PDB file of C-alpha atoms and ligand atoms in Angstrom:
ATOM      1  CA  MET A  65      -2.365 -14.691 -25.379  1.00  0.00           C
ATOM      2  CA  ASN A  66       0.618 -16.966 -25.022  1.00  0.00           C
ATOM      3  CA  LYS A  67       4.035 -15.828 -26.119  1.00  0.00           C
ATOM      4  CA  LYS A  68       4.709 -17.401 -29.497  1.00  0.00           C
ATOM      5  CA  ILE A  69       7.410 -20.012 -29.147  1.00  0.00           C
ATOM      6  CA  ILE A  70       8.524 -23.130 -31.024  1.00  0.00           C
ATOM      7  CA  ILE A  71       8.008 -26.476 -29.308  1.00  0.00           C
ATOM      8  CA  ALA A  72       9.892 -29.405 -30.846  1.00  0.00           C
ATOM      9  CA  ILE A  73       8.752 -32.894 -29.874  1.00  0.00           C
ATOM     10  CA  ASP A  74      10.949 -35.730 -31.093  1.00  0.00           C
ATOM     11  CA  GLY A  75      11.083 -39.381 -30.286  1.00  0.00           C
ATOM     12  CA  TYR A  76      10.531 -42.957 -31.307  1.00  0.00           C
ATOM     13  CA  SER A  77       7.659 -44.046 -33.545  1.00  0.00           C
ATOM     14  CA  SER A  78       4.307 -44.370 -31.802  1.00  0.00           C
ATOM     15  CA  SER A  79       5.699 -42.910 -28.579  1.00  0.00           C
ATOM     16  CA  GLY A  80       2.616 -40.690 -28.352  1.00  0.00           C
ATOM     17  CA  LYS A  81       4.324 -37.591 -29.739  1.00  0.00           C
ATOM     18  CA  SER A  82       1.377 -36.526 -31.836  1.00  0.00           C
ATOM     19  CA  THR A  83      -1.154 -36.924 -29.010  1.00  0.00           C
ATOM     20  CA  ILE A  84       0.770 -34.674 -26.656  1.00  0.00           C
ATOM     21  CA  ALA A  85       1.774 -32.294 -29.468  1.00  0.00           C
ATOM     22  CA  LYS A  86      -1.847 -31.853 -30.590  1.00  0.00           C
ATOM     23  CA  ALA A  87      -3.123 -31.372 -27.041  1.00  0.00           C
ATOM     24  CA  THR A  88      -0.399 -28.812 -26.292  1.00  0.00           C
ATOM     25  CA  ALA A  89      -1.055 -26.881 -29.518  1.00  0.00           C
ATOM     26  CA  LYS A  90      -4.771 -26.841 -28.828  1.00  0.00           C
ATOM     27  CA  HIS A  91      -4.254 -25.655 -25.272  1.00  0.00           C
ATOM     28  CA  LEU A  92      -1.933 -22.825 -26.325  1.00  0.00           C
ATOM     29  CA  GLY A  93      -3.785 -21.911 -29.543  1.00  0.00           C
ATOM     30  CA  PHE A  94      -0.674 -22.817 -31.549  1.00  0.00           C
ATOM     31  CA  LYS A  95      -0.332 -24.463 -34.948  1.00  0.00           C
ATOM     32  CA  TYR A  96       0.409 -28.200 -34.923  1.00  0.00           C
ATOM     33  CA  ILE A  97       2.467 -29.915 -37.614  1.00  0.00           C
ATOM     34  CA  ASP A  98       2.986 -33.666 -37.901  1.00  0.00           C
ATOM     35  CA  SER A  99       6.276 -33.849 -39.802  1.00  0.00           C
ATOM     36  CA  GLY A 100       6.105 -37.650 -40.089  1.00  0.00           C
ATOM     37  CA  ALA A 101       2.942 -37.253 -42.175  1.00  0.00           C
ATOM     38  CA  MET A 102       5.008 -35.337 -44.719  1.00  0.00           C
ATOM     39  CA  TYR A 103       7.460 -38.234 -45.184  1.00  0.00           C
ATOM     40  CA  ARG A 104       4.454 -40.542 -45.455  1.00  0.00           C
ATOM     41  CA  VAL A 105       2.997 -38.363 -48.226  1.00  0.00           C
ATOM     42  CA  VAL A 106       6.216 -38.591 -50.249  1.00  0.00           C
ATOM     43  CA  THR A 107       6.128 -42.367 -49.712  1.00  0.00           C
ATOM     44  CA  LEU A 108       2.546 -42.547 -50.978  1.00  0.00           C
ATOM     45  CA  PHE A 109       3.531 -40.458 -53.994  1.00  0.00           C
ATOM     46  CA  ALA A 110       6.419 -42.865 -54.722  1.00  0.00           C
ATOM     47  CA  ILE A 111       4.159 -45.919 -54.377  1.00  0.00           C
ATOM     48  CA  ARG A 112       1.503 -44.462 -56.668  1.00  0.00           C
ATOM     49  CA  ASN A 113       4.037 -43.493 -59.281  1.00  0.00           C
ATOM     50  CA  LYS A 114       5.705 -46.912 -59.136  1.00  0.00           C
ATOM     51  CA  LEU A 115       8.983 -45.499 -57.872  1.00  0.00           C
ATOM     52  CA  ILE A 116       9.304 -48.179 -55.191  1.00  0.00           C
ATOM     53  CA  ASP A 117       9.678 -51.852 -55.903  1.00  0.00           C
ATOM     54  CA  LYS A 118       7.464 -53.331 -53.194  1.00  0.00           C
ATOM     55  CA  THR A 119       9.155 -56.732 -53.369  1.00  0.00           C
ATOM     56  CA  ASN A 120      12.546 -55.437 -52.212  1.00  0.00           C
ATOM     57  CA  SER A 121      11.768 -51.826 -51.082  1.00  0.00           C
ATOM     58  CA  LYS A 122      14.161 -50.505 -53.723  1.00  0.00           C
ATOM     59  CA  ILE A 123      13.551 -46.907 -54.741  1.00  0.00           C
ATOM     60  CA  ASN A 124      14.044 -45.392 -58.138  1.00  0.00           C
ATOM     61  CA  GLU A 125      15.933 -42.487 -56.588  1.00  0.00           C
ATOM     62  CA  GLU A 126      16.838 -40.755 -59.809  1.00  0.00           C
ATOM     63  CA  GLU A 127      13.233 -40.596 -60.955  1.00  0.00           C
ATOM     64  CA  LEU A 128      11.927 -39.586 -57.535  1.00  0.00           C
ATOM     65  CA  LYS A 129      14.457 -36.772 -57.462  1.00  0.00           C
ATOM     66  CA  LYS A 130      13.184 -35.572 -60.834  1.00  0.00           C
ATOM     67  CA  GLN A 131       9.576 -35.695 -59.706  1.00  0.00           C
ATOM     68  CA  ILE A 132       9.964 -34.397 -56.133  1.00  0.00           C
ATOM     69  CA  ASP A 133       9.042 -30.856 -57.120  1.00  0.00           C
ATOM     70  CA  SER A 134       5.630 -32.042 -58.245  1.00  0.00           C
ATOM     71  CA  VAL A 135       4.879 -33.140 -54.663  1.00  0.00           C
ATOM     72  CA  HIS A 136       2.845 -30.336 -53.094  1.00  0.00           C
ATOM     73  CA  ILE A 137       1.987 -30.773 -49.451  1.00  0.00           C
ATOM     74  CA  ASN A 138      -0.660 -28.831 -47.524  1.00  0.00           C
ATOM     75  CA  PHE A 139      -2.398 -29.111 -44.179  1.00  0.00           C
ATOM     76  CA  LYS A 140      -6.070 -28.194 -43.680  1.00  0.00           C
ATOM     77  CA  ILE A 141      -8.325 -28.344 -40.659  1.00  0.00           C
ATOM     78  CA  ASN A 142     -11.347 -30.642 -40.935  1.00  0.00           C
ATOM     79  CA  GLN A 143     -13.864 -28.983 -38.609  1.00  0.00           C
ATOM     80  CA  LEU A 144     -16.236 -31.946 -38.669  1.00  0.00           C
ATOM     81  CA  LYS A 145     -13.597 -34.425 -37.515  1.00  0.00           C
ATOM     82  CA  ASP A 146     -11.828 -31.810 -35.388  1.00  0.00           C
ATOM     83  CA  ARG A 147      -8.462 -32.739 -36.812  1.00  0.00           C
ATOM     84  CA  GLN A 148      -5.824 -31.531 -39.178  1.00  0.00           C
ATOM     85  CA  GLU A 149      -5.498 -33.424 -42.438  1.00  0.00           C
ATOM     86  CA  ILE A 150      -2.698 -33.615 -44.937  1.00  0.00           C
ATOM     87  CA  TYR A 151      -3.094 -33.104 -48.680  1.00  0.00           C
ATOM     88  CA  LEU A 152      -0.994 -34.356 -51.566  1.00  0.00           C
ATOM     89  CA  ASN A 153      -1.523 -32.133 -54.598  1.00  0.00           C
ATOM     90  CA  ASN A 154      -4.901 -31.029 -53.246  1.00  0.00           C
ATOM     91  CA  GLU A 155      -6.106 -34.555 -52.492  1.00  0.00           C
ATOM     92  CA  ASN A 156      -6.872 -35.465 -48.894  1.00  0.00           C
ATOM     93  CA  VAL A 157      -4.629 -38.465 -48.125  1.00  0.00           C
ATOM     94  CA  GLU A 158      -4.786 -38.330 -44.309  1.00  0.00           C
ATOM     95  CA  ASP A 159      -6.147 -41.861 -43.929  1.00  0.00           C
ATOM     96  CA  GLU A 160      -4.253 -43.486 -46.759  1.00  0.00           C
ATOM     97  CA  ILE A 161      -0.822 -42.461 -45.413  1.00  0.00           C
ATOM     98  CA  ARG A 162      -1.512 -44.322 -42.136  1.00  0.00           C
ATOM     99  CA  GLU A 163      -1.940 -47.694 -43.842  1.00  0.00           C
ATOM    100  CA  MET A 164       0.607 -50.462 -43.254  1.00  0.00           C
ATOM    101  CA  GLU A 165       1.908 -50.352 -46.821  1.00  0.00           C
ATOM    102  CA  VAL A 166       3.096 -46.776 -46.302  1.00  0.00           C
ATOM    103  CA  SER A 167       4.338 -47.500 -42.742  1.00  0.00           C
ATOM    104  CA  ASN A 168       6.447 -50.371 -44.025  1.00  0.00           C
ATOM    105  CA  LEU A 169       8.115 -48.319 -46.766  1.00  0.00           C
ATOM    106  CA  VAL A 170       8.424 -44.846 -45.243  1.00  0.00           C
ATOM    107  CA  SER A 171      11.869 -45.484 -43.688  1.00  0.00           C
ATOM    108  CA  PHE A 172      13.340 -46.038 -47.146  1.00  0.00           C
ATOM    109  CA  ILE A 173      12.060 -42.650 -48.284  1.00  0.00           C
ATOM    110  CA  SER A 174      12.862 -40.700 -45.123  1.00  0.00           C
ATOM    111  CA  LYS A 175      16.536 -41.622 -45.326  1.00  0.00           C
ATOM    112  CA  LEU A 176      17.011 -39.883 -48.681  1.00  0.00           C
ATOM    113  CA  LYS A 177      18.941 -36.626 -48.408  1.00  0.00           C
ATOM    114  CA  PHE A 178      17.053 -34.744 -51.137  1.00  0.00           C
ATOM    115  CA  VAL A 179      13.711 -35.726 -49.598  1.00  0.00           C
ATOM    116  CA  ARG A 180      14.819 -34.567 -46.131  1.00  0.00           C
ATOM    117  CA  GLU A 181      16.143 -31.286 -47.498  1.00  0.00           C
ATOM    118  CA  LYS A 182      12.817 -30.496 -49.124  1.00  0.00           C
ATOM    119  CA  MET A 183      10.792 -31.464 -46.046  1.00  0.00           C
ATOM    120  CA  VAL A 184      13.031 -29.454 -43.695  1.00  0.00           C
ATOM    121  CA  ARG A 185      12.638 -26.374 -45.925  1.00  0.00           C
ATOM    122  CA  ILE A 186       8.837 -26.640 -45.805  1.00  0.00           C
ATOM    123  CA  GLN A 187       8.903 -27.242 -42.026  1.00  0.00           C
ATOM    124  CA  GLN A 188      11.094 -24.213 -41.362  1.00  0.00           C
ATOM    125  CA  GLU A 189       8.795 -22.078 -43.500  1.00  0.00           C
ATOM    126  CA  LEU A 190       5.784 -23.312 -41.506  1.00  0.00           C
ATOM    127  CA  GLY A 191       7.528 -22.307 -38.266  1.00  0.00           C
ATOM    128  CA  LYS A 192       8.655 -18.888 -39.426  1.00  0.00           C
ATOM    129  CA  GLU A 193       6.094 -17.048 -37.341  1.00  0.00           C
ATOM    130  CA  LYS A 194       6.534 -19.321 -34.314  1.00  0.00           C
ATOM    131  CA  GLY A 195       3.508 -20.308 -32.243  1.00  0.00           C
ATOM    132  CA  ILE A 196       3.971 -23.876 -33.431  1.00  0.00           C
ATOM    133  CA  VAL A 197       4.279 -27.385 -32.040  1.00  0.00           C
ATOM    134  CA  MET A 198       5.982 -29.789 -34.428  1.00  0.00           C
ATOM    135  CA  ASP A 199       6.645 -33.457 -33.839  1.00  0.00           C
ATOM    136  CA  GLY A 200       9.084 -35.761 -35.602  1.00  0.00           C
ATOM    137  CA  ARG A 201      12.595 -37.174 -35.339  1.00  0.00           C
ATOM    138  CA  ASP A 202      14.893 -34.271 -36.129  1.00  0.00           C
ATOM    139  CA  ILE A 203      12.856 -31.237 -35.137  1.00  0.00           C
ATOM    140  CA  GLY A 204      14.999 -30.237 -32.145  1.00  0.00           C
ATOM    141  CA  THR A 205      18.275 -31.216 -33.804  1.00  0.00           C
ATOM    142  CA  VAL A 206      17.925 -30.075 -37.433  1.00  0.00           C
ATOM    143  CA  VAL A 207      14.683 -28.245 -38.206  1.00  0.00           C
ATOM    144  CA  PHE A 208      14.516 -25.907 -35.209  1.00  0.00           C
ATOM    145  CA  PRO A 209      17.814 -26.147 -33.308  1.00  0.00           C
ATOM    146  CA  ASN A 210      16.836 -22.898 -31.540  1.00  0.00           C
ATOM    147  CA  ALA A 211      13.396 -24.039 -30.422  1.00  0.00           C
ATOM    148  CA  GLU A 212      12.492 -22.612 -27.029  1.00  0.00           C
ATOM    149  CA  LEU A 213      11.337 -26.004 -25.766  1.00  0.00           C
ATOM    150  CA  LYS A 214      12.508 -29.435 -26.873  1.00  0.00           C
ATOM    151  CA  ILE A 215      11.032 -32.698 -25.690  1.00  0.00           C
ATOM    152  CA  PHE A 216      12.373 -36.174 -26.437  1.00  0.00           C
ATOM    153  CA  MET A 217       9.811 -38.902 -25.925  1.00  0.00           C
ATOM    154  CA  ASN A 218      10.198 -42.579 -25.419  1.00  0.00           C
ATOM    155  CA  ALA A 219       8.278 -45.606 -24.183  1.00  0.00           C
ATOM    156  CA  LYS A 220       8.904 -49.347 -24.354  1.00  0.00           C
ATOM    157  CA  ALA A 221       8.465 -50.855 -27.856  1.00  0.00           C
ATOM    158  CA  GLU A 222       5.720 -53.184 -26.567  1.00  0.00           C
ATOM    159  CA  VAL A 223       3.764 -50.283 -25.065  1.00  0.00           C
ATOM    160  CA  ARG A 224       4.078 -48.302 -28.285  1.00  0.00           C
ATOM    161  CA  ALA A 225       2.991 -51.263 -30.429  1.00  0.00           C
ATOM    162  CA  GLU A 226      -0.008 -51.874 -28.188  1.00  0.00           C
ATOM    163  CA  ARG A 227      -1.114 -48.237 -28.540  1.00  0.00           C
ATOM    164  CA  ARG A 228      -0.737 -48.330 -32.306  1.00  0.00           C
ATOM    165  CA  TYR A 229      -2.601 -51.634 -32.480  1.00  0.00           C
ATOM    166  CA  LYS A 230      -5.567 -50.170 -30.608  1.00  0.00           C
ATOM    167  CA  GLU A 231      -5.537 -47.033 -32.743  1.00  0.00           C
ATOM    168  CA  LEU A 232      -5.587 -48.976 -36.019  1.00  0.00           C
ATOM    169  CA  LYS A 233      -8.151 -51.458 -34.760  1.00  0.00           C
ATOM    170  CA  GLU A 234     -10.481 -48.597 -33.862  1.00  0.00           C
ATOM    171  CA  LYS A 235     -10.105 -47.343 -37.420  1.00  0.00           C
ATOM    172  CA  GLY A 236     -11.029 -50.820 -38.699  1.00  0.00           C
ATOM    173  CA  VAL A 237      -7.591 -51.625 -40.129  1.00  0.00           C
ATOM    174  CA  VAL A 238      -6.964 -55.388 -40.101  1.00  0.00           C
ATOM    175  CA  VAL A 239      -3.517 -56.010 -38.667  1.00  0.00           C
ATOM    176  CA  SER A 240      -1.921 -58.175 -35.998  1.00  0.00           C
ATOM    177  CA  TYR A 241      -0.134 -56.966 -32.865  1.00  0.00           C
ATOM    178  CA  GLU A 242       2.982 -58.938 -33.872  1.00  0.00           C
ATOM    179  CA  GLU A 243       3.097 -57.221 -37.261  1.00  0.00           C
ATOM    180  CA  ILE A 244       2.925 -53.820 -35.591  1.00  0.00           C
ATOM    181  CA  LEU A 245       5.568 -54.650 -32.996  1.00  0.00           C
ATOM    182  CA  GLU A 246       7.876 -55.742 -35.777  1.00  0.00           C
ATOM    183  CA  ASN A 247       7.168 -52.520 -37.708  1.00  0.00           C
ATOM    184  CA  VAL A 248       7.818 -50.365 -34.623  1.00  0.00           C
ATOM    185  CA  LYS A 249      11.143 -52.118 -33.931  1.00  0.00           C
ATOM    186  CA  SER A 250      12.235 -51.981 -37.533  1.00  0.00           C
ATOM    187  CA  ARG A 251      11.441 -48.257 -37.774  1.00  0.00           C
ATOM    188  CA  ASP A 252      13.360 -47.606 -34.523  1.00  0.00           C
ATOM    189  CA  HIS A 253      16.349 -49.298 -36.089  1.00  0.00           C
ATOM    190  CA  HIS A 254      16.077 -47.354 -39.374  1.00  0.00           C
ATOM    191  CA  ASP A 255      15.517 -44.061 -37.535  1.00  0.00           C
ATOM    192  CA  GLU A 256      18.554 -44.537 -35.307  1.00  0.00           C
ATOM    193  CA  THR A 257      21.004 -45.841 -37.866  1.00  0.00           C
ATOM    194  CA  ARG A 258      20.368 -43.816 -41.021  1.00  0.00           C
ATOM    195  CA  ASP A 259      23.157 -41.503 -42.183  1.00  0.00           C
ATOM    196  CA  GLU A 260      20.949 -38.467 -42.758  1.00  0.00           C
ATOM    197  CA  SER A 261      19.673 -36.837 -39.543  1.00  0.00           C
ATOM    198  CA  PRO A 262      19.380 -40.004 -37.459  1.00  0.00           C
ATOM    199  CA  LEU A 263      17.058 -39.940 -34.462  1.00  0.00           C
ATOM    200  CA  ARG A 264      18.993 -38.338 -31.607  1.00  0.00           C
ATOM    201  CA  LYS A 265      18.025 -36.538 -28.475  1.00  0.00           C
ATOM    202  CA  ALA A 266      19.127 -32.907 -28.811  1.00  0.00           C
ATOM    203  CA  HIS A 267      21.602 -32.033 -26.011  1.00  0.00           C
ATOM    204  CA  ASP A 268      19.122 -29.510 -24.630  1.00  0.00           C
ATOM    205  CA  ALA A 269      15.985 -31.660 -24.978  1.00  0.00           C
ATOM    206  CA  ILE A 270      14.065 -32.810 -21.922  1.00  0.00           C
ATOM    207  CA  GLU A 271      13.341 -36.509 -21.862  1.00  0.00           C
ATOM    208  CA  LEU A 272       9.953 -38.041 -21.157  1.00  0.00           C
ATOM    209  CA  ASP A 273       9.244 -41.754 -20.774  1.00  0.00           C
ATOM    210  CA  ASN A 274       5.481 -41.889 -20.902  1.00  0.00           C
ATOM    211  CA  SER A 275       5.061 -45.683 -20.597  1.00  0.00           C
ATOM    212  CA  ASN A 276       3.025 -45.230 -17.438  1.00  0.00           C
ATOM    213  CA  MET A 277       1.541 -41.782 -17.897  1.00  0.00           C
ATOM    214  CA  SER A 278      -1.963 -40.752 -18.886  1.00  0.00           C
ATOM    215  CA  GLU A 279      -2.539 -38.115 -21.563  1.00  0.00           C
ATOM    216  CA  THR A 280      -3.626 -35.577 -18.946  1.00  0.00           C
ATOM    217  CA  GLU A 281      -0.497 -36.211 -16.896  1.00  0.00           C
ATOM    218  CA  GLN A 282       1.642 -35.681 -19.976  1.00  0.00           C
ATOM    219  CA  LEU A 283      -0.127 -32.452 -20.915  1.00  0.00           C
ATOM    220  CA  ASN A 284       0.237 -31.105 -17.381  1.00  0.00           C
ATOM    221  CA  TRP A 285       3.899 -32.045 -17.393  1.00  0.00           C
ATOM    222  CA  ILE A 286       4.574 -30.115 -20.594  1.00  0.00           C
ATOM    223  CA  LEU A 287       2.466 -27.127 -19.485  1.00  0.00           C
ATOM    224  CA  GLY A 288       4.559 -27.030 -16.318  1.00  0.00           C
ATOM    225  CA  LEU A 289       7.716 -26.775 -18.430  1.00  0.00           C
ATOM    226  CA  ILE A 290       6.216 -23.973 -20.538  1.00  0.00           C
ATOM    227  CA  GLU A 291       5.247 -22.114 -17.391  1.00  0.00           C
ATOM    228  CA  LYS A 292       8.892 -22.235 -16.254  1.00  0.00           C
ATOM    229  CA  LEU A 293      10.037 -20.605 -19.519  1.00  0.00           C
ATOM    230  CA  LYS A 294       8.139 -17.428 -18.750  1.00  0.00           C
TER     231      LYS A 294
HETATM  232  O1   DC B 129       6.018 -40.201 -36.949  1.00  0.00           O
HETATM  233  P1   DC B 129       5.695 -41.201 -38.030  1.00  0.00           P
HETATM  234  O2   DC B 129       5.795 -42.632 -37.591  1.00  0.00           O
HETATM  235  O3   DC B 129       4.412 -40.914 -38.739  1.00  0.00           O
HETATM  236  O4   DC B 129       6.862 -40.973 -39.102  1.00  0.00           O
HETATM  237  C1   DC B 129       6.914 -41.663 -40.303  1.00  0.00           C
HETATM  238  C2   DC B 129       8.350 -41.939 -40.705  1.00  0.00           C
HETATM  239  O5   DC B 129       9.000 -40.735 -41.090  1.00  0.00           O
HETATM  240  C3   DC B 129       9.198 -42.593 -39.642  1.00  0.00           C
HETATM  241  O6   DC B 129       9.621 -43.854 -40.078  1.00  0.00           O
HETATM  242  C4   DC B 129      10.394 -41.688 -39.448  1.00  0.00           C
HETATM  243  C5   DC B 129      10.274 -40.624 -40.487  1.00  0.00           C
HETATM  244  N1   DC B 129      10.411 -39.272 -39.953  1.00  0.00           N
HETATM  245  C6   DC B 129      11.629 -38.661 -40.065  1.00  0.00           C
HETATM  246  O7   DC B 129      12.578 -39.271 -40.553  1.00  0.00           O
HETATM  247  N2   DC B 129      11.786 -37.372 -39.642  1.00  0.00           N
HETATM  248  C7   DC B 129      10.766 -36.699 -39.105  1.00  0.00           C
HETATM  249  N3   DC B 129      10.947 -35.432 -38.715  1.00  0.00           N
HETATM  250  C8   DC B 129       9.510 -37.324 -38.955  1.00  0.00           C
HETATM  251  C9   DC B 129       9.363 -38.624 -39.376  1.00  0.00           C
END
C-alpha cells in the first residue's frame, strides 16, 4: 500500500497532463480528478441555459452566479470503457464537454472568480483524504499548495495541437489541425493572463517538457520522483 499523498499536475492545455495523471493514479491505486473537466461542465451548463452569447462569448455573469448552486458535479467510473466520467446533475456529459464549442468558450468561464471559488472548494473536498492525483492549472498553487509532489508540464504548442488533433480524430470529431492549434494558443494566452489564479509554475514544482517523451518514459520519470519522497 502506497503512502497516501497529493500529487498536483499543472501545465498548459493538451500538454499530456491527464495521460500521465491517470497512469500515475492507476499505478498507485489513487483517485484521479480532471479539474479542467469541471470548468468544462460549468461551460456546458452556461451554454445550455443560454448564459453565453456565442457570437461574442459574452457571459450573463449575474444570472450564472444565481444559478451556479444548481450545478452539481460528480465523477463515476465507467467499468466498460475503463475510464472516469463526469456528470452534470446526474447526466453523463463526458463526451459533450470535449467538443470544440465548449473548448472555445471555457476560458471565459474559468476566469470568473465565483466559478473558481466553487470549483476549488469541491476539489479540496475531493482531496481531503489524500491518495489523489489532480491535474489542472492552479492545483499546486491554489488548490493544494501543500501537495507532496507538484509537477509542471509543458510541450511545444505544435506538439500539443498535434496530439489533440489525433485524439479528436480518433473519436470521430471533425476538426482541422489549424483550428486546434489556434485554440491551444488562445487558451495558453487566456490561462496565463487572467486575473484570477493565472497559470503559473508553483515555486516548488518540478518541470517536465515531454515534447520528446513516450508515455512510459513519463510514468517512469514520475514514479522515480515518488520513490525519492519516501
Ligand atoms: O485541462 P482542460 O483543457 O480540459 O481545461 C479546460 C479549461 O479550464 C482550460 O481552458 C483552463 C481551465 N482550467 C482552469 O482554469 N483551472 C484548472 N484547474 C483546470 C482547467
